[in-house]
Coordinates of C-alpha atoms in Angstrom, one line a residue:
X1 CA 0.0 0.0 0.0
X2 CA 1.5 3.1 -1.2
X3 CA 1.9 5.9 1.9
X4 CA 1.3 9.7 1.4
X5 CA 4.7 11.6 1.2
X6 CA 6.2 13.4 4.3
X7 CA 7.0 17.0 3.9
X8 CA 10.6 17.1 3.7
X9 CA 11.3 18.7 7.5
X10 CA 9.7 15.9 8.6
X11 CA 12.1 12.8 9.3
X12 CA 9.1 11.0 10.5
X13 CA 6.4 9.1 8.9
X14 CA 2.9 7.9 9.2
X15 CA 0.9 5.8 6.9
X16 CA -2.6 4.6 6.7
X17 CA -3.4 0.8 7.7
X18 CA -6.2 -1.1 7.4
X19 CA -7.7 -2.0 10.9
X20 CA -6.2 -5.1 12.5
X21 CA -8.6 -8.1 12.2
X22 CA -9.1 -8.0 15.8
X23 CA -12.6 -10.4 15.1
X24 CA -9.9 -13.6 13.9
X25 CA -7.6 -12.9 17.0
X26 CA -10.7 -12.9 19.5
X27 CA -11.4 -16.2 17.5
X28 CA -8.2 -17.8 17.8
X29 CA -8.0 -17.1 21.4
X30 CA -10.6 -18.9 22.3
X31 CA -9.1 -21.8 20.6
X32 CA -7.7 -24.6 23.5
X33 CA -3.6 -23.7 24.0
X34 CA -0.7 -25.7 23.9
X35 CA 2.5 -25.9 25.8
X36 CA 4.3 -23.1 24.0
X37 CA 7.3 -24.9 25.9
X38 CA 7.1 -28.1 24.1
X39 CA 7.4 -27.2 20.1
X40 CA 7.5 -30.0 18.4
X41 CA 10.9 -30.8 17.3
X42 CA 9.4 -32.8 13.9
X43 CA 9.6 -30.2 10.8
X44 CA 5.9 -28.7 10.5
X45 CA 4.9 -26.5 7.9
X46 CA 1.7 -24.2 9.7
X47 CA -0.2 -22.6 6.7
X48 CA -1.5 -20.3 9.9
X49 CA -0.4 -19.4 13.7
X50 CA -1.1 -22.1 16.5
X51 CA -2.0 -21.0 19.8
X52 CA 0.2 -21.6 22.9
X53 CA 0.7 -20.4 26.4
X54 CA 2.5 -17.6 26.9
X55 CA 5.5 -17.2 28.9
X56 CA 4.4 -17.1 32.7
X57 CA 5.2 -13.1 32.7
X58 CA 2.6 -12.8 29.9
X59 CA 0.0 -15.4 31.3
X60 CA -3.2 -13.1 30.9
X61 CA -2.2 -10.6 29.4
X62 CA -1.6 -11.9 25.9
X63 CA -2.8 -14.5 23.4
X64 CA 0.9 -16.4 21.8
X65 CA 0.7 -18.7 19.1
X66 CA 3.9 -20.5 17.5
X67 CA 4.2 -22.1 13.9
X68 CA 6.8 -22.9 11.4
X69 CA 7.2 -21.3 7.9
X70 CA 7.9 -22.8 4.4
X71 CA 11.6 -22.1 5.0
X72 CA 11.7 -24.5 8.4
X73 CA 12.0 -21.4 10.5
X74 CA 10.1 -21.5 14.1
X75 CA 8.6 -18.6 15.2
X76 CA 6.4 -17.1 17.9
X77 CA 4.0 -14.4 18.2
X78 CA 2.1 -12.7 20.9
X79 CA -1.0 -10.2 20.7
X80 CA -1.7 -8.5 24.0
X81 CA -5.1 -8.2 25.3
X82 CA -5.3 -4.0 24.9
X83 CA -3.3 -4.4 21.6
X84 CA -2.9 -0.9 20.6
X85 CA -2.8 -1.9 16.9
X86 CA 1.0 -1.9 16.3
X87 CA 4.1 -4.8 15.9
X88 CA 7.5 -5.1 16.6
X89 CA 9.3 -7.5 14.7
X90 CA 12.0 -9.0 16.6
X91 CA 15.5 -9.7 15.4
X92 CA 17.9 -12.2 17.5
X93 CA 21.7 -12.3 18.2
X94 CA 24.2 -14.7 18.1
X95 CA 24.5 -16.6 15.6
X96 CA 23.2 -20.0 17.1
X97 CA 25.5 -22.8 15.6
X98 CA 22.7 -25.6 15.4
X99 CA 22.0 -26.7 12.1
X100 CA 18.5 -26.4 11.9
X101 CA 16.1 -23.5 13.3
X102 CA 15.2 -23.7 17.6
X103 CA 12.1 -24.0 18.4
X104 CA 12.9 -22.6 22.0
X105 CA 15.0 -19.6 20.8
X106 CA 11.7 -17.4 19.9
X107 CA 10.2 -18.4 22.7
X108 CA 13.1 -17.2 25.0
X109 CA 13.4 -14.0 23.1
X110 CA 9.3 -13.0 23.5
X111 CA 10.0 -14.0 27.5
X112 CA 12.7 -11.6 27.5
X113 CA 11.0 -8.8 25.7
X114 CA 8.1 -9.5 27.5
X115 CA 8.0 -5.6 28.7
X116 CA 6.9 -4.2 25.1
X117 CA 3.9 -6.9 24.7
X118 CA 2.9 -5.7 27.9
X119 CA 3.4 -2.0 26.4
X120 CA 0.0 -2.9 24.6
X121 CA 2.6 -4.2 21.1
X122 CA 1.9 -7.4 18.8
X123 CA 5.4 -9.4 19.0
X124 CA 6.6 -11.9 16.6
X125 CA 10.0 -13.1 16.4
X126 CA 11.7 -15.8 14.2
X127 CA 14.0 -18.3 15.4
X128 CA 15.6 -18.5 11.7
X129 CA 15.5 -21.2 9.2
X130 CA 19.2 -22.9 10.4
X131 CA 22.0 -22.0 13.3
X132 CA 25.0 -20.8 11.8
X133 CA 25.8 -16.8 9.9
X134 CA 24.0 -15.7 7.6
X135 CA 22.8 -12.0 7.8
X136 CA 20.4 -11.7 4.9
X137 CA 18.6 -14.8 5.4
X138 CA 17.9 -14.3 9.3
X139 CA 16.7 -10.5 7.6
X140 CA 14.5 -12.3 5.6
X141 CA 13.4 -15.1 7.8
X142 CA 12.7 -11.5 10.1
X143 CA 10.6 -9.9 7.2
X144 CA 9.0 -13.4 6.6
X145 CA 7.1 -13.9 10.1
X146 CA 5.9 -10.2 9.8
X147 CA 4.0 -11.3 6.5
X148 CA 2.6 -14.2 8.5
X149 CA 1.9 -12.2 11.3
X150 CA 0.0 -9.7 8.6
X151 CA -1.9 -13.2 6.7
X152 CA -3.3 -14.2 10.4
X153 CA -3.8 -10.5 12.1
X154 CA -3.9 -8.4 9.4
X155 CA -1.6 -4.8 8.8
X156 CA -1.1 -3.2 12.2
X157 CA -1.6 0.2 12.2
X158 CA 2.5 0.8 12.5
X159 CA 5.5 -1.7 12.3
X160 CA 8.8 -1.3 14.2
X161 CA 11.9 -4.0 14.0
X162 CA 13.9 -4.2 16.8
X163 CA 17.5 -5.9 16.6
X164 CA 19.9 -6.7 19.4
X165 CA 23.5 -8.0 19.5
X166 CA 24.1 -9.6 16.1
X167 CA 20.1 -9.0 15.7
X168 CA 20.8 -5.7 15.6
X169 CA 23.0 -6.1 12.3
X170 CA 20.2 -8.0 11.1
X171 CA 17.4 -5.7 12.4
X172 CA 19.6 -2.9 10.2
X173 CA 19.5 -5.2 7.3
X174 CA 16.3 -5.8 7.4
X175 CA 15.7 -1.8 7.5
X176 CA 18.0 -1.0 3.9
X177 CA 16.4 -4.5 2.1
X178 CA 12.8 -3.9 3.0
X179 CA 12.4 -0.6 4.5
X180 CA 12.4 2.0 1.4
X181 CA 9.9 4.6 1.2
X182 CA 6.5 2.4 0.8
X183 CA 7.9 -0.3 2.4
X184 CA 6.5 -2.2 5.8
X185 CA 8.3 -0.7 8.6
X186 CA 7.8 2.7 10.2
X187 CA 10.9 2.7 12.0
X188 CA 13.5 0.3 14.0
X189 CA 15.1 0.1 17.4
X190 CA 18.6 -1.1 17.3
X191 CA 19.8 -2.2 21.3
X192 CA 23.5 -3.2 21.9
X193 CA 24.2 -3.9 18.3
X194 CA 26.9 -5.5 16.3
X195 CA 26.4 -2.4 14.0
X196 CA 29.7 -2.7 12.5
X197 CA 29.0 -5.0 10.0
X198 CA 30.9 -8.6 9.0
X199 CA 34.0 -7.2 7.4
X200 CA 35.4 -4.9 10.0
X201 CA 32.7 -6.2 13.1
X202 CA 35.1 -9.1 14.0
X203 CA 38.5 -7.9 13.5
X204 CA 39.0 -7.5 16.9
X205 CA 38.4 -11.5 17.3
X206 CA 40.8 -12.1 14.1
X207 CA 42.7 -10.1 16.7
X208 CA 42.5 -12.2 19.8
X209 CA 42.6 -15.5 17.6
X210 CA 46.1 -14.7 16.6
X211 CA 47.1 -13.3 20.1
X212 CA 46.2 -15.9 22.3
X213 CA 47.6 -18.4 20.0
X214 CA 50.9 -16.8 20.2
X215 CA 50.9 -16.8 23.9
X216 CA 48.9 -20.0 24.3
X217 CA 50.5 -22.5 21.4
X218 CA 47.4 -24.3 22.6
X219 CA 44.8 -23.9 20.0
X220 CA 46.7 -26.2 18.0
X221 CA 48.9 -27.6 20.2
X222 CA 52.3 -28.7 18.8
X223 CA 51.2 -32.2 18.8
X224 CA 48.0 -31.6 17.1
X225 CA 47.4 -30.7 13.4
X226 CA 48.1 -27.5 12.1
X227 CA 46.0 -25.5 10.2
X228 CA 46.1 -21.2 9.4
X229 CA 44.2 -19.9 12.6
X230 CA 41.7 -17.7 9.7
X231 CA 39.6 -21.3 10.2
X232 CA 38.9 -20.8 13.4
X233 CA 39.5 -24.4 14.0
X234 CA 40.1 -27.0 11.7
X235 CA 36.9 -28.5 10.2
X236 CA 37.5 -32.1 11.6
X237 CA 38.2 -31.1 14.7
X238 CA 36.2 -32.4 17.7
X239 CA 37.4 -29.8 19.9
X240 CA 34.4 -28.8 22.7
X241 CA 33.2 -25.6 24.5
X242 CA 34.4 -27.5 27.8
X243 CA 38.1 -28.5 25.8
X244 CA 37.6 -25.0 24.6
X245 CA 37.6 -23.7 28.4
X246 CA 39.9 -26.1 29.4
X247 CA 42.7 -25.1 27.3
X248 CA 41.9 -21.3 28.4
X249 CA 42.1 -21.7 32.0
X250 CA 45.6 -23.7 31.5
X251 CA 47.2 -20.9 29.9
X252 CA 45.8 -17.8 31.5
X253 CA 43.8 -19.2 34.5
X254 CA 41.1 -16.9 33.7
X255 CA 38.5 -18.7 35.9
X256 CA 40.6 -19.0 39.1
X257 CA 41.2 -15.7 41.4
X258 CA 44.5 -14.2 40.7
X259 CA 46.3 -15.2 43.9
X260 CA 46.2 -18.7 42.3
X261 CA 47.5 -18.3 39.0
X262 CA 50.9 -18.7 38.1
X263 CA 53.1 -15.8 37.3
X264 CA 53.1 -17.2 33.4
X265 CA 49.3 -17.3 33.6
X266 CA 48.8 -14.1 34.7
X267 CA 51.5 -12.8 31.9
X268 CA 49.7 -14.4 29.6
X269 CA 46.3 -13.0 30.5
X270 CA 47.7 -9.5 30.8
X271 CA 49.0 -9.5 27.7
X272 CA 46.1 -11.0 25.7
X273 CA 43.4 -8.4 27.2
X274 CA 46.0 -5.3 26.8
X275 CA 46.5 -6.0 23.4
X276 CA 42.8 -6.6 22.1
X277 CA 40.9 -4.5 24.4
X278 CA 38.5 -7.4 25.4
X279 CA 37.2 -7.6 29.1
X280 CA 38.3 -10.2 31.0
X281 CA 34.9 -11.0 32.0
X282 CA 33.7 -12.1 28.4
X283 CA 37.0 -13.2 27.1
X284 CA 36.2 -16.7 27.0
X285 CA 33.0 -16.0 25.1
X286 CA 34.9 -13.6 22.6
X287 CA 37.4 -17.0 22.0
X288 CA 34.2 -19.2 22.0
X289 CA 33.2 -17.2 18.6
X290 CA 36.6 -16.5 17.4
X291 CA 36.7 -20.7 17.1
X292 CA 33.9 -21.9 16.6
X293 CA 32.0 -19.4 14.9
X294 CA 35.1 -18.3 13.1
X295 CA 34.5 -22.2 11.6
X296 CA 30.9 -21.8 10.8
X297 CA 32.0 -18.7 8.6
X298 CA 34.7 -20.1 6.5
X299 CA 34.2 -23.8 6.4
X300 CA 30.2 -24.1 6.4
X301 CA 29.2 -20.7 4.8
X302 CA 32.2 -20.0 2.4
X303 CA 33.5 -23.1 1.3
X304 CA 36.7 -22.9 3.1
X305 CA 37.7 -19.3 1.9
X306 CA 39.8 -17.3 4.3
X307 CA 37.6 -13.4 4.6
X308 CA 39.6 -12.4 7.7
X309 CA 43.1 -10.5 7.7
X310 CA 45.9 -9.0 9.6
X311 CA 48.4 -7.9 7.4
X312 CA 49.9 -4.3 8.4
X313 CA 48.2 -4.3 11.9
X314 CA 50.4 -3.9 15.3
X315 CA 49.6 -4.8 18.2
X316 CA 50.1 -2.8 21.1
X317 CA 50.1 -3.1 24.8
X318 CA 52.1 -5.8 25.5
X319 CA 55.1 -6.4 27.4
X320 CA 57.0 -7.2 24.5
X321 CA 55.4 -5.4 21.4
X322 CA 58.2 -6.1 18.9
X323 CA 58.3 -9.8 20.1
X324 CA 54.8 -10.1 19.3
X325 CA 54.7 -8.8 16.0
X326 CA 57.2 -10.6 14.7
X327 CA 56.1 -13.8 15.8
X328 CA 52.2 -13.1 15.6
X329 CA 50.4 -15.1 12.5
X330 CA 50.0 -12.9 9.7
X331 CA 47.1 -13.8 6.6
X332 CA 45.3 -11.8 4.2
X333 CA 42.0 -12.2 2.7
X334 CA 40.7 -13.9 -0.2
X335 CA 39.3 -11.0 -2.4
X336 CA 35.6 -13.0 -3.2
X337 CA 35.4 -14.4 0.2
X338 CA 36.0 -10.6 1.3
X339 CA 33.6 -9.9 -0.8
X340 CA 31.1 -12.6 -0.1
X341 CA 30.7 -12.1 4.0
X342 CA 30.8 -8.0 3.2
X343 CA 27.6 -8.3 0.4
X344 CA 25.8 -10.5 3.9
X345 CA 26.7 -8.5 6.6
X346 CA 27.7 -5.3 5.9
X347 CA 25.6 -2.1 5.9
X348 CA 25.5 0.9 3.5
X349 CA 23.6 2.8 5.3
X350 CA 20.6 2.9 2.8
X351 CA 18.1 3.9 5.7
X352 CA 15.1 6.0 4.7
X353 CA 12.9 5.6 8.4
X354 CA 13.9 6.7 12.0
X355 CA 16.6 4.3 13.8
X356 CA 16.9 4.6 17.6
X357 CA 19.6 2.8 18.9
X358 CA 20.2 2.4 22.8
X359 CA 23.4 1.2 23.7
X360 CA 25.1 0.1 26.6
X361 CA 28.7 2.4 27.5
X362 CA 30.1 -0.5 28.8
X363 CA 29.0 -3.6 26.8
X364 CA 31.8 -6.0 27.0
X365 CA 30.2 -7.9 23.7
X366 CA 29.3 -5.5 21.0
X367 CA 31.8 -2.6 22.5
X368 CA 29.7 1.1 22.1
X369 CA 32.1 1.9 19.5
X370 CA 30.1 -0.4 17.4
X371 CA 27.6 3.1 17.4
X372 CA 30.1 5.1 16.1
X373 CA 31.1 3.0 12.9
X374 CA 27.4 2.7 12.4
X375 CA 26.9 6.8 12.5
X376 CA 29.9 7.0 10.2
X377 CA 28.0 4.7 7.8
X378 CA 24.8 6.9 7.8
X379 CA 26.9 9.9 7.8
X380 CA 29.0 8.4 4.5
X381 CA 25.7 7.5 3.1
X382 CA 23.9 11.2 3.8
X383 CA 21.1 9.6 5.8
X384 CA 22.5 10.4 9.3
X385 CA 19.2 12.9 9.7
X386 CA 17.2 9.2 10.4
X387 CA 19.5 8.4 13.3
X388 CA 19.2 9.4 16.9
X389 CA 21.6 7.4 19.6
X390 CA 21.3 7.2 23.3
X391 CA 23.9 5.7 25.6
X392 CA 23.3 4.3 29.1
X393 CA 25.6 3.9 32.4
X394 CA 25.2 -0.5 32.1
X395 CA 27.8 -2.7 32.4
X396 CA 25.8 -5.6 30.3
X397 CA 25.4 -6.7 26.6
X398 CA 21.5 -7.9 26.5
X399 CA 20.1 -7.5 30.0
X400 CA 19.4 -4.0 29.9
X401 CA 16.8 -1.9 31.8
X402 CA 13.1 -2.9 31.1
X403 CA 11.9 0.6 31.7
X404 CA 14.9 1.8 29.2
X405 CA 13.5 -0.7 26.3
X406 CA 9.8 0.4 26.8
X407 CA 11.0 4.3 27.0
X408 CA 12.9 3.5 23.9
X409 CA 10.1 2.1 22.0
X410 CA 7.5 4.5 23.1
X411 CA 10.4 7.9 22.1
X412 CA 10.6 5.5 18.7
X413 CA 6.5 5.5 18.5
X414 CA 6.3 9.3 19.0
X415 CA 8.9 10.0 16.2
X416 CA 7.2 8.2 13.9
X417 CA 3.9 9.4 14.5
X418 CA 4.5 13.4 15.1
X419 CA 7.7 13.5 12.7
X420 CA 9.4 15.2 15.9
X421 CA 13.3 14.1 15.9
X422 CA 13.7 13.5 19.7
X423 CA 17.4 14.2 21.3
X424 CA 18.6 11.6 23.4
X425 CA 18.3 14.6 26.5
X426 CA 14.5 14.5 25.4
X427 CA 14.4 10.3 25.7
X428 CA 16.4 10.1 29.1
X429 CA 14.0 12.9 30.6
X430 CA 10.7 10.5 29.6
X431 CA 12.4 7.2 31.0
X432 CA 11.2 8.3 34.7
X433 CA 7.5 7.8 33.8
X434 CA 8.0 3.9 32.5
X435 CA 10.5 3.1 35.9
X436 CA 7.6 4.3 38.0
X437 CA 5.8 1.2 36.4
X438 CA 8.7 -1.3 35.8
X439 CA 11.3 -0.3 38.5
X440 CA 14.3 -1.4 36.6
X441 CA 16.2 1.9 36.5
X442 CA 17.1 4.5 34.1
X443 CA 20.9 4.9 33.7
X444 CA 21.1 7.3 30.4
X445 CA 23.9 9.5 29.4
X446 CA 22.9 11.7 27.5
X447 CA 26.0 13.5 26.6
X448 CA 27.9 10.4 25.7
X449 CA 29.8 10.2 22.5
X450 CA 31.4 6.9 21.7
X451 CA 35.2 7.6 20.1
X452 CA 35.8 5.9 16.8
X453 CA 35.8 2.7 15.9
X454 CA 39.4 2.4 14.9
X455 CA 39.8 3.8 18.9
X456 CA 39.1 0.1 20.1
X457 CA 39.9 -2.2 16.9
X458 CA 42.9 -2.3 14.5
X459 CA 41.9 -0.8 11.1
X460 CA 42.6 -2.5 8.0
X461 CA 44.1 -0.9 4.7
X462 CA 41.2 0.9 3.9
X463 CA 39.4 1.0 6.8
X464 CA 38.8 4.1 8.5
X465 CA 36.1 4.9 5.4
X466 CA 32.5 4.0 5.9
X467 CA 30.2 2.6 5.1
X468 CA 32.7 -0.4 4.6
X469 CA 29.9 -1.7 1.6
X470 CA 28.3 1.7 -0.4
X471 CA 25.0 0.9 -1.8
X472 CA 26.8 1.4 -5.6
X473 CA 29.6 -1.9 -4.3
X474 CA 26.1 -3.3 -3.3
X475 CA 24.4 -3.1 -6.4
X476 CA 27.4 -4.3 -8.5
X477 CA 28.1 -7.4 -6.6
X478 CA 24.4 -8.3 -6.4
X479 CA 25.1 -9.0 -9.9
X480 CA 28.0 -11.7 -9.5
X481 CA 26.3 -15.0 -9.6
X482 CA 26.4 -16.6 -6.2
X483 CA 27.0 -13.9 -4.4
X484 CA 27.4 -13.8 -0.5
X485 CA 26.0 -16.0 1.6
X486 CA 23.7 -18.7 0.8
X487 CA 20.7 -19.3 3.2

């Protein structure tokens, strides 16, 4: 349906809907539920939405239904009681590893963002058709339940995505694929996102791969094949999270108090977090993707193509700089598999409807200065006007403040509707009004600036220009057969 144009002042935008088929949902809820806990495992193609209980915070309040689509992809959706006539489409982090979609992983993200069903908001999330990367087909599993959501519900009267962690580059995805001018969404909130796209969003784990193998010689071992650490870990390996842990603790002693490590140990640690910049509190989970999600990348997605590199970077910190760089492992990438996880992941900045992002200063996962590589890419793209960031005072990567997320989403509602850009001064004032209700705390900084991303992570030849994929590169490489990432 095509949408009347916004004067040009106006970044945001309103659209006419037809009224949400309130009669069917009334209908459906009625209908006896089942345990939205126990999805059938069995592949199950749902031509519509089957109703289910809702997570216990919901239990009441809502009417939740799960199904899978054509593409194997669970899903689950919720439609509160006072449904004010509007969705948010939710994208999820990670990536899982699995190989085919979770059934439970929906379910666990409508749990968790609970608070903006209970803002009067429709929910549906998708669990995505398989584990394992792949950006544009987790965007389109994400634009894919929002159609079903529409064939059982009808249009709401206004559609938001919301993204967070690696959901977030999704989320943003989703927003320059789907979101032009008369497209579905009205808008999208982007929490604690990965915003930094495939190419240049992990080079700080290309980083710590090569690091801690140089202090570790663990990851091989000597006595253990070899293989260029750009895998991740070699494809027949049968190496475990717990091995994975294991072989951590033995050369840093990251899980025992420092009074107990040895003097190498703590060197070793020292070193390692100096040099990368990674907390010591998620280093093991930063390792855990620079292994085994390094191997999803390049063995299952691009056929054993190295996209990572480190040639010209030094690394700093240390108590021996010189010692490391000359004995660090040095790779560069192959130009098409470069090309290939860039034309997935990465973002141009294509963004024609209001972005809110709320980001944690201190996220140890997706560091802030994830927000400042994604401004850059708006900025390099002349869309910045859609973009409004707000910062808070948390030390976590996806537990932040209920009262923040529904303040967020309702700042995100009221920019749509009146066109008014909020500042994030205007945001934190209005979070006071949702903790009086949810009692979570609002820790906002509004002044905060995150420093660049080259600040925290090592650029590349060629990196300090955003966005790291224009939307011309885009439109070029769309037309090389087999392009990307396949779903």
């Amino acid at each position: 349906m095509d949408r009347p144009r916004t004067p040009a002042h106006l970044i945001g935008r309103t659209r006419r809907r037809r009224r949400p088929r309130l009669a069917l949902v009334a209908g459906l809820a009625a209908v006896t539920l089942g345990a939205l806990v126990n999805v059938p495992s069995a592949r199950a193609n749902t031509a519509q939405p089957t109703p289910a209980d809702c997570p216990a915070g919901l239990a009441g309040r809502a009417t939740c239904y799960t199904g899978q689509d054509a593409n194997g992809a669970y899903y689950a959706m919720a439609v509160p009681k006072k449904w004010n006539g509007s969705l948010v489409v939710h994208a999820h982090g990670g990536p899982d590893l699995g190989e085919g979609s979770d059934p439970e992983r929906s379910v666990a993200d409508l749990d968790r963002w609970s608070v903006m069903v209970d803002q009067g908001y429709a929910w549906a999330g998708s669990s995505y058709r398989r584990g394992g990367y792949g950006t544009r087909m987790a965007a389109a599993d994400t634009e894919n339940v929002r159609r079903l959501f529409v064939s059982a519900f009808g249009e709401p009267r206004r559609t938001y995505l919301h993204g967070q962690s690696w959901g977030g580059d999704v989320a943003a995805k989703a927003v320059e694929v789907y979101g032009g001018p008369h497209g579905p969404y009205d808008g999208a909130l982007l929490t604690d996102g990965v915003l930094a796209g495939g190419s240049r969003g992990y080079d700080y784990r290309v980083d710590l791969r090569v690091v801690y193998q140089y202090y570790c010689k663990n990851l091989p071992r000597p006595s253990e094949p070899s293989y260029p650490l750009w895998q991740g870990l070699r494809p027949g390996s049968t190496l475990t999270t717990t091995g994975l842990r294991a072989r951590l603790q033995e050369c840093t002693g990251y899980a025992s108090a420092p009074q107990e490590r040895t003097p190498q140990q703590q060197r070793n640690l020292d070193d390692i977090l100096a040099v990368t910049k990674i907390p010591e509190r998620t280093l093991e989970s930063h390792l855990r993707f620079a292994v085994f999600t390094f191997r999803d990348i390049v063995h299952n997605r691009l056929g054993d193509r190295n996209p990572f590199g480190n040639q010209g970077v030094w690394y700093s910190g240390s108590h021996d700089d010189k010692a490391l760089n000359a004995g660090v492992e040095r790779f560069a990438a192959d130009p098409a598999a470069a090309r290939d996880l860039s034309y997935d992941s990465d973002l141009t900045g294509k963004v024609a409807l209001p972005v809110l992002t709320l980001h944690a200063i201190d996220d140890p996962t997706a560091f802030v200065e994830h927000e400042a590589a994604y401004r850059a890419t708006l900025r390099g793209a002349h869309r910045d006007r859609y973009l409004v960031q707000t910062f808070t005072e948390e030390h976590e990567h996806s537990q932040l403040s209920d009262s923040e997320y529904a303040n967020s989403l309702a700042a995100l509602d009221t920019w749509v509707r009146t066109g008014g850009k909020p500042t994030p001064r205007k945001i934190a004032s209005t979070c006071a009004a949702f903790d009086r209700v949810y009692a979570t705390g609002c820790f906002y900084d509004a002044g905060f600036h995150p420093s660049s991303y080259a600040s925290r992570v090592a650029a590349r030849p060629g990196g300090l220009h955003w966005p790291a994929m224009t939307a011309r590169q885009e439109r070029a490489w769309s037309r090389v057969p087999g392009v990307g990432i396949a779903p």
